[in-house]
Tab-separated table of C-alpha atoms and ligand atoms in Angstrom:
chain	number	residue	atom	x	y	z
A	455	MET	CA	22.842	3.437	11.403
A	456	ALA	CA	19.590	3.461	13.318
A	457	ALA	CA	17.811	1.070	15.670
A	458	ILE	CA	14.433	0.556	14.015
A	459	GLY	CA	11.315	-1.119	15.415
A	460	PHE	CA	9.165	-2.399	12.534
A	461	ILE	CA	5.548	-3.505	13.124
A	462	GLY	CA	3.595	-5.217	10.326
A	463	LEU	CA	5.673	-7.601	8.219
A	464	GLY	CA	3.165	-8.484	5.489
A	465	ASN	CA	3.395	-8.282	1.692
A	466	MET	CA	4.882	-4.771	1.888
A	467	GLY	CA	6.403	-4.587	5.367
A	468	ALA	CA	8.574	-7.722	4.947
A	469	PRO	CA	10.547	-6.490	1.906
A	470	MET	CA	10.713	-2.932	3.280
A	471	ALA	CA	12.225	-4.209	6.541
A	472	ALA	CA	14.613	-6.419	4.544
A	473	ASN	CA	15.877	-3.354	2.653
A	474	LEU	CA	16.491	-1.499	5.917
A	475	ILE	CA	18.588	-4.465	7.073
A	476	LYS	CA	20.503	-4.452	3.757
A	477	ALA	CA	21.225	-0.737	4.294
A	478	GLY	CA	22.877	-1.619	7.606
A	479	HIS	CA	20.130	-0.660	10.065
A	480	GLN	CA	19.358	-2.783	13.094
A	481	VAL	CA	15.735	-3.853	12.597
A	482	THR	CA	13.622	-5.469	15.298
A	483	GLY	CA	10.350	-6.703	13.837
A	484	TYR	CA	6.950	-7.814	15.054
A	485	ASP	CA	3.850	-9.165	13.328
A	486	LEU	CA	0.779	-11.021	14.581
A	487	VAL	CA	1.828	-13.855	12.233
A	488	PRO	CA	4.796	-15.704	13.806
A	489	ALA	CA	6.051	-16.958	10.404
A	490	ALA	CA	6.507	-13.338	9.274
A	491	VAL	CA	8.687	-12.624	12.312
A	492	ALA	CA	10.706	-15.803	11.720
A	493	SER	CA	11.242	-14.821	8.099
A	494	LEU	CA	12.618	-11.413	9.159
A	495	ALA	CA	15.063	-13.165	11.500
A	496	GLU	CA	16.294	-15.294	8.568
A	497	LYS	CA	17.122	-12.067	6.724
A	498	GLY	CA	19.218	-10.726	9.612
A	499	GLY	CA	16.554	-8.886	11.629
A	500	ARG	CA	15.824	-9.322	15.321
A	501	PRO	CA	12.565	-11.133	16.073
A	502	ALA	CA	10.280	-9.624	18.723
A	503	ALA	CA	7.531	-11.438	20.605
A	504	SER	CA	5.392	-8.302	20.893
A	505	ALA	CA	5.060	-4.786	19.512
A	506	THR	CA	6.338	-3.474	22.854
A	507	GLU	CA	9.503	-5.543	22.528
A	508	ALA	CA	10.030	-4.405	18.924
A	509	ILE	CA	9.996	-0.718	19.810
A	510	ALA	CA	11.564	-0.776	23.279
A	511	SER	CA	14.923	0.678	22.249
A	512	ALA	CA	14.012	1.988	18.797
A	513	GLU	CA	15.130	5.412	17.564
A	514	ILE	CA	12.722	5.014	14.636
A	515	VAL	CA	9.374	3.180	14.742
A	516	ILE	CA	7.866	2.133	11.406
A	517	THR	CA	4.412	0.603	11.009
A	518	MET	CA	3.002	-1.058	7.876
A	519	LEU	CA	-0.466	-2.234	8.890
A	520	PRO	CA	-3.663	-3.034	6.972
A	521	ALA	CA	-5.955	-0.116	7.884
A	522	GLY	CA	-6.956	2.640	10.336
A	523	PRO	CA	-8.269	0.407	13.162
A	524	GLN	CA	-4.955	-1.497	13.374
A	525	VAL	CA	-3.000	1.777	13.339
A	526	ARG	CA	-5.134	3.171	16.184
A	527	GLU	CA	-4.691	-0.046	18.157
A	528	VAL	CA	-0.921	-0.242	17.671
A	529	TYR	CA	-0.282	3.432	18.538
A	530	LEU	CA	-3.072	4.290	21.013
A	531	GLY	CA	-4.074	0.933	22.529
A	532	ASN	CA	-3.015	-0.579	25.856
A	533	SER	CA	0.749	-1.209	25.544
A	534	GLY	CA	0.627	0.922	22.373
A	535	VAL	CA	3.564	2.712	20.790
A	536	LEU	CA	2.722	6.086	22.416
A	537	GLY	CA	2.873	4.524	25.862
A	538	ARG	CA	5.990	2.413	25.319
A	539	ALA	CA	8.385	4.015	22.821
A	540	LYS	CA	11.293	6.264	23.808
A	541	ARG	CA	10.139	9.906	23.670
A	542	SER	CA	13.025	10.683	21.298
A	543	ALA	CA	11.798	8.083	18.782
A	544	LEU	CA	10.523	9.256	15.404
A	545	LEU	CA	7.250	7.521	14.474
A	546	ILE	CA	6.522	6.765	10.809
A	547	ASP	CA	3.268	5.132	9.726
A	548	CYS	CA	3.528	3.804	6.157
A	549	SER	CA	0.082	2.125	6.095
A	550	THR	CA	-2.660	3.491	3.829
A	551	ILE	CA	-5.391	4.757	6.158
A	552	ASP	CA	-8.066	7.456	6.346
A	553	VAL	CA	-6.944	11.055	6.686
A	554	ASP	CA	-8.903	11.567	9.931
A	555	THR	CA	-7.233	8.635	11.693
A	556	ALA	CA	-3.813	9.748	10.446
A	557	ARG	CA	-4.386	13.251	11.842
A	558	ALA	CA	-5.873	11.961	15.111
A	559	VAL	CA	-2.969	9.576	15.775
A	560	ALA	CA	-0.384	12.222	14.784
A	561	GLY	CA	-2.102	14.702	17.135
A	562	ALA	CA	-2.029	12.207	20.011
A	563	ALA	CA	1.630	11.497	19.261
A	564	GLN	CA	2.454	15.205	19.329
A	565	GLU	CA	0.625	15.645	22.659
A	566	ALA	CA	2.672	12.758	24.053
A	567	GLY	CA	5.886	14.481	22.892
A	568	PHE	CA	6.646	12.495	19.721
A	569	ASP	CA	7.384	13.552	16.165
A	570	MET	CA	5.182	11.545	13.813
A	571	LEU	CA	4.821	11.288	10.038
A	572	ASP	CA	2.255	9.614	7.800
A	573	ALA	CA	4.251	8.142	4.916
A	574	PRO	CA	2.101	5.883	2.726
A	575	VAL	CA	3.743	4.368	-0.317
A	576	SER	CA	3.138	3.647	-3.960
A	577	GLY	CA	4.947	1.093	-6.125
A	578	GLY	CA	3.481	-2.218	-4.991
A	579	THR	CA	5.303	-5.271	-3.741
A	580	ALA	CA	7.766	-5.115	-6.650
A	581	GLY	CA	8.709	-1.578	-5.613
A	582	ALA	CA	9.003	-2.694	-1.999
A	583	VAL	CA	11.389	-5.503	-2.992
A	584	ALA	CA	13.456	-3.296	-5.325
A	585	ALA	CA	13.537	-0.346	-2.853
A	586	THR	CA	11.998	1.907	-5.490
A	587	LEU	CA	8.850	2.943	-3.617
A	588	THR	CA	7.426	6.439	-3.724
A	589	PHE	CA	6.815	7.853	-0.229
A	590	MET	CA	4.282	10.675	0.211
A	591	VAL	CA	4.962	12.165	3.593
A	592	GLY	CA	2.787	14.337	5.845
A	593	GLY	CA	4.142	16.033	8.971
A	594	GLU	CA	6.559	18.698	10.197
A	595	ALA	CA	9.603	19.572	8.063
A	596	PRO	CA	12.256	18.705	10.734
A	597	ALA	CA	10.724	15.240	11.217
A	598	PHE	CA	10.683	14.783	7.443
A	599	ALA	CA	14.388	15.708	7.256
A	600	ARG	CA	15.138	13.127	9.947
A	601	ALA	CA	13.103	10.433	8.184
A	602	ARG	CA	14.462	11.017	4.690
A	603	PRO	CA	17.655	8.896	4.929
A	604	ILE	CA	15.658	6.024	6.439
A	605	LEU	CA	13.004	6.192	3.732
A	606	GLU	CA	15.705	6.367	1.049
A	607	ALA	CA	16.748	2.831	1.994
A	608	MET	CA	13.257	1.666	0.923
A	609	GLY	CA	12.311	4.052	-1.855
A	610	ARG	CA	13.451	6.212	-4.725
A	611	THR	CA	11.028	9.155	-4.621
A	612	ILE	CA	10.452	10.805	-1.237
A	613	VAL	CA	8.052	13.778	-1.287
A	614	HIS	CA	7.055	16.058	1.590
A	615	THR	CA	3.375	16.737	0.885
A	616	GLY	CA	2.608	19.119	3.780
A	617	PRO	CA	1.228	18.743	7.325
A	618	ALA	CA	0.007	15.560	9.043
A	619	GLY	CA	-2.504	13.598	6.962
A	620	ASN	CA	-1.438	15.082	3.629
A	621	GLY	CA	0.506	11.924	2.716
A	622	GLN	CA	-2.728	9.946	3.077
A	623	ALA	CA	-4.643	12.530	1.041
A	624	VAL	CA	-2.219	12.110	-1.875
A	625	LYS	CA	-2.311	8.336	-1.532
A	626	ILE	CA	-6.099	7.980	-1.798
A	627	CYS	CA	-6.156	10.279	-4.841
A	628	ASN	CA	-3.450	8.118	-6.458
A	629	ASN	CA	-5.189	4.834	-5.688
A	630	MET	CA	-8.577	6.067	-6.871
A	631	LEU	CA	-6.906	6.956	-10.168
A	632	LEU	CA	-5.133	3.570	-10.277
A	633	ALA	CA	-8.422	1.682	-9.795
A	634	VAL	CA	-10.142	3.726	-12.500
A	635	SER	CA	-7.215	3.097	-14.916
A	636	MET	CA	-7.208	-0.625	-14.116
A	637	ILE	CA	-10.936	-0.987	-14.780
A	638	GLY	CA	-10.596	1.033	-17.985
A	639	LEU	CA	-7.824	-1.289	-19.153
A	640	CYS	CA	-9.887	-4.383	-18.365
A	641	GLU	CA	-12.751	-2.971	-20.417
A	642	ALA	CA	-10.421	-2.130	-23.325
A	643	PHE	CA	-8.861	-5.631	-23.338
A	644	THR	CA	-12.302	-7.263	-23.114
A	645	LEU	CA	-13.635	-5.181	-25.992
A	646	GLY	CA	-10.445	-5.670	-28.038
A	647	GLN	CA	-10.603	-9.456	-27.729
A	648	LYS	CA	-14.297	-9.561	-28.579
A	649	LEU	CA	-13.353	-7.585	-31.717
A	650	GLY	CA	-10.763	-10.241	-32.583
A	651	LEU	CA	-7.555	-8.611	-31.330
A	652	ALA	CA	-4.778	-10.569	-29.625
A	653	PRO	CA	-3.988	-9.066	-26.178
A	654	GLN	CA	-0.302	-8.718	-27.142
A	655	THR	CA	-1.222	-6.663	-30.238
A	656	LEU	CA	-3.401	-4.346	-28.182
A	657	PHE	CA	-0.626	-4.042	-25.585
A	658	ASP	CA	2.044	-3.262	-28.203
A	659	VAL	CA	0.003	-0.404	-29.647
A	660	VAL	CA	-1.617	1.082	-26.518
A	661	SER	CA	1.655	1.013	-24.539
A	662	LYS	CA	3.060	3.406	-27.182
A	663	SER	CA	-0.140	5.429	-27.606
A	664	THR	CA	-2.276	7.878	-25.658
A	665	GLY	CA	-3.932	5.138	-23.580
A	666	GLN	CA	-0.574	4.247	-21.993
A	667	CYS	CA	-0.508	4.127	-18.170
A	668	TRP	CA	1.383	2.336	-15.386
A	669	ALA	CA	-1.421	-0.195	-14.846
A	670	LEU	CA	-0.789	-1.322	-18.436
A	671	THR	CA	3.006	-1.192	-18.777
A	672	GLY	CA	3.895	-2.105	-15.183
A	673	TYR	CA	0.999	-4.320	-14.122
A	674	CYS	CA	-0.910	-5.532	-17.182
A	675	PRO	CA	-4.097	-7.339	-15.994
A	676	VAL	CA	-4.023	-9.781	-18.943
A	677	PRO	CA	-1.569	-12.711	-18.807
A	678	GLY	CA	1.365	-12.444	-21.209
A	679	PRO	CA	2.587	-8.959	-22.069
A	680	VAL	CA	4.197	-8.012	-18.710
A	681	PRO	CA	5.923	-11.077	-17.209
A	682	SER	CA	6.116	-9.642	-13.663
A	683	SER	CA	2.416	-8.836	-13.366
A	684	PRO	CA	0.172	-10.909	-11.057
A	685	ALA	CA	-1.890	-11.984	-14.101
A	686	ASN	CA	0.940	-14.452	-14.845
A	687	ARG	CA	0.735	-16.136	-11.434
A	688	ASP	CA	-3.012	-16.681	-11.245
A	689	TYR	CA	-3.455	-13.185	-9.762
A	690	ALA	CA	-1.712	-13.981	-6.479
A	691	ALA	CA	-1.452	-10.619	-4.626
A	692	GLY	CA	0.458	-8.191	-4.925
A	693	PHE	CA	-2.055	-5.686	-3.722
A	694	THR	CA	-5.287	-7.433	-2.859
A	695	ALA	CA	-8.679	-6.454	-4.256
A	696	ALA	CA	-9.852	-6.128	-0.638
A	697	MET	CA	-7.114	-3.529	0.008
A	698	MET	CA	-8.065	-1.629	-3.139
A	699	LEU	CA	-11.703	-1.616	-2.034
A	700	LYS	CA	-10.574	-0.231	1.334
A	701	ASP	CA	-8.728	2.617	-0.414
A	702	LEU	CA	-11.670	3.356	-2.729
A	703	ARG	CA	-13.968	3.587	0.296
A	704	LEU	CA	-11.471	5.969	1.932
A	705	ALA	CA	-11.496	8.095	-1.231
A	706	GLN	CA	-15.324	8.132	-1.317
A	707	GLN	CA	-15.478	9.019	2.377
A	708	ALA	CA	-13.012	11.888	1.842
A	709	ALA	CA	-14.792	13.049	-1.327
A	710	GLY	CA	-18.086	13.156	0.563
A	711	ALA	CA	-16.524	15.189	3.371
A	712	VAL	CA	-15.326	17.928	1.006
A	713	ALA	CA	-18.120	17.597	-1.622
A	714	ALA	CA	-15.688	16.649	-4.424
A	715	PRO	CA	-17.432	15.032	-7.425
A	716	THR	CA	-15.851	11.618	-8.092
A	717	PRO	CA	-18.328	9.647	-10.257
A	718	MET	CA	-15.618	7.400	-11.743
A	719	GLY	CA	-14.205	6.732	-8.277
A	720	ALA	CA	-17.714	5.851	-7.076
A	721	ALA	CA	-18.182	3.424	-9.992
A	722	ALA	CA	-14.788	1.833	-9.270
A	723	ALA	CA	-15.734	1.406	-5.598
A	724	ALA	CA	-19.035	-0.252	-6.589
A	725	LEU	CA	-17.283	-2.656	-9.009
A	726	TYR	CA	-14.629	-3.666	-6.489
A	727	GLN	CA	-17.376	-4.131	-3.863
A	728	LEU	CA	-19.142	-6.622	-6.189
A	729	PHE	CA	-15.844	-8.362	-6.941
A	730	VAL	CA	-14.924	-8.707	-3.266
A	731	ASP	CA	-18.477	-9.795	-2.372
A	732	GLU	CA	-18.259	-12.715	-4.824
A	733	GLY	CA	-15.324	-13.992	-2.722
A	734	SER	CA	-12.368	-12.614	-4.689
A	735	GLY	CA	-10.975	-10.170	-2.151
A	736	ARG	CA	-7.764	-12.142	-1.594
A	737	PHE	CA	-6.730	-11.984	-5.254
A	738	ASP	CA	-4.654	-9.174	-6.691
A	739	PHE	CA	-6.722	-6.110	-7.609
A	740	SER	CA	-5.852	-6.667	-11.286
A	741	ALA	CA	-7.932	-9.887	-11.130
A	742	ILE	CA	-10.968	-7.677	-11.669
A	743	TYR	CA	-10.111	-8.416	-15.316
A	744	ARG	CA	-11.595	-11.897	-14.831
A	745	PHE	CA	-14.766	-10.303	-13.419
A	746	ILE	CA	-15.132	-7.882	-16.327
A	747	ALA	CA	-14.031	-10.238	-19.110
A	748	LYS	CA	-16.005	-13.288	-18.040
A	749	PRO	CA	-18.254	-14.615	-20.792
A	750	ALA	CA	-21.797	-13.269	-20.633
A	751	PRO	CA	-24.297	-15.930	-19.484
A	752	LYS	CA	-26.364	-17.488	-22.291
A	753	ILE	CA	-30.030	-16.445	-22.044
B	1291	LIG	P1	-0.666	-7.342	4.543
B	1291	LIG	O1	-2.014	-7.714	5.027
B	1291	LIG	O2	0.110	-8.260	3.663
B	1291	LIG	O3	0.282	-6.967	5.794
B	1291	LIG	C1	-0.187	-6.357	6.975
B	1291	LIG	C2	0.486	-7.070	8.126
B	1291	LIG	O4	0.133	-6.410	9.359
B	1291	LIG	C3	0.048	-8.537	8.249
B	1291	LIG	O5	1.179	-9.381	8.206
B	1291	LIG	C4	-0.650	-8.579	9.614
B	1291	LIG	O6	-0.460	-9.802	10.301
B	1291	LIG	C5	0.019	-7.430	10.329
B	1291	LIG	N1	-0.761	-6.893	11.456
B	1291	LIG	C6	-2.073	-6.573	11.488
B	1291	LIG	N2	-2.408	-6.088	12.709
B	1291	LIG	C7	-1.263	-6.119	13.441
B	1291	LIG	C8	-0.965	-5.767	14.782
B	1291	LIG	N3	-1.896	-5.285	15.622
B	1291	LIG	N4	0.315	-5.939	15.236
B	1291	LIG	C9	1.270	-6.434	14.400
B	1291	LIG	N5	1.043	-6.798	13.119
B	1291	LIG	C10	-0.219	-6.639	12.659
B	1291	LIG	O7	-0.851	-5.911	3.832
B	1291	LIG	P2	0.164	-5.196	2.826
B	1291	LIG	O8	-0.185	-5.563	1.440
B	1291	LIG	O9	1.552	-5.355	3.349
B	1291	LIG	O10	-0.314	-3.687	3.018
B	1291	LIG	C11	0.004	-2.925	4.187
B	1291	LIG	C12	-0.448	-1.500	3.950
B	1291	LIG	O11	0.227	-0.975	2.809
B	1291	LIG	C13	-1.957	-1.368	3.673
B	1291	LIG	O12	-2.439	-0.222	4.310
B	1291	LIG	C14	-2.015	-1.243	2.161
B	1291	LIG	O13	-3.159	-0.533	1.737
B	1291	LIG	C15	-0.728	-0.503	1.867
B	1291	LIG	N6	-0.161	-0.719	0.528
B	1291	LIG	C16	-0.068	-1.966	-0.009
B	1291	LIG	C17	0.488	-2.135	-1.274
B	1291	LIG	C18	0.595	-3.497	-1.917
B	1291	LIG	O14	0.885	-3.551	-3.132
B	1291	LIG	N7	0.407	-4.581	-1.179
B	1291	LIG	C19	0.953	-1.025	-1.995
B	1291	LIG	C20	0.888	0.236	-1.401
B	1291	LIG	C21	0.336	0.381	-0.134
């Protein structure tokens, strides 16, 4: 069993760290939010008062942070992981960030003598709790082999996607597709109801037809058909709309860099921008249903 330093104990990091503890690993955790650290301690983890303390004797360092700037700060900043971790430690960043930052941080880690992987995840908070996440992992094959048993304590599908940054490349493609499917579903449910259909009827047919997708059967944006979806708890996140907007911007940035046409991704980014700008960024990304389905103003 490994000594693991875990930084970032939010919606995803907290249940992921809890699963590592359940698997018998010794997890020392740190988050900027003291309550998150206290909660880890209640689950059998060791609380740390700083990132430096969390990683001091770690064989494996795992980070689950909001975005690229936090990842740069935690790895490259003063008292950052690269300056403080044991050289033998394997570094695994599970955050969803831009490909350039992932490659820059992995390059700096390699120069400092570390093995590092980018290992973003798919499966949402439910997957994090159930240890059924999908990990898409970029980095060298030996580091991947070393990480696999650790990742298996938190996920069910662990895929080596190629060199550093490739995990992030897969992740932004996946999330762009997820956003497009979610918006498509919201449009279909809005149209269906305006045509007189009950949401459950539409769900029963589409979930067995060619329009079926995970956003429908695993995360239905309309209250009712899928009891575990955020729609049934007033769209409490889950995966926030602000996070989805971040990922859509990453996808647009990457698409621009390689001249890939992504008109649907661009439309999804614009819609989520409007949704977040109206003050809804903290809600689950499926709450965009309320934005799309809201009654048209009377003229
Ligand atoms: P979150 O905001 O709930 O958690 C991030 C945590 O990092 C917070 O608790 C925050 O306090 C902490 N943090 C920020 N800066 C820090 C620092 N310098 N030192 C220590 N802690 C710091 O976010 P989340 O939903 O857990 O998502 C984390 C990452 O996983 C994001 O990149 C997101 O895009 C990705 N992701 C999320 C989901 C989901 O369903 N929530 C699914 C897949 C991937």
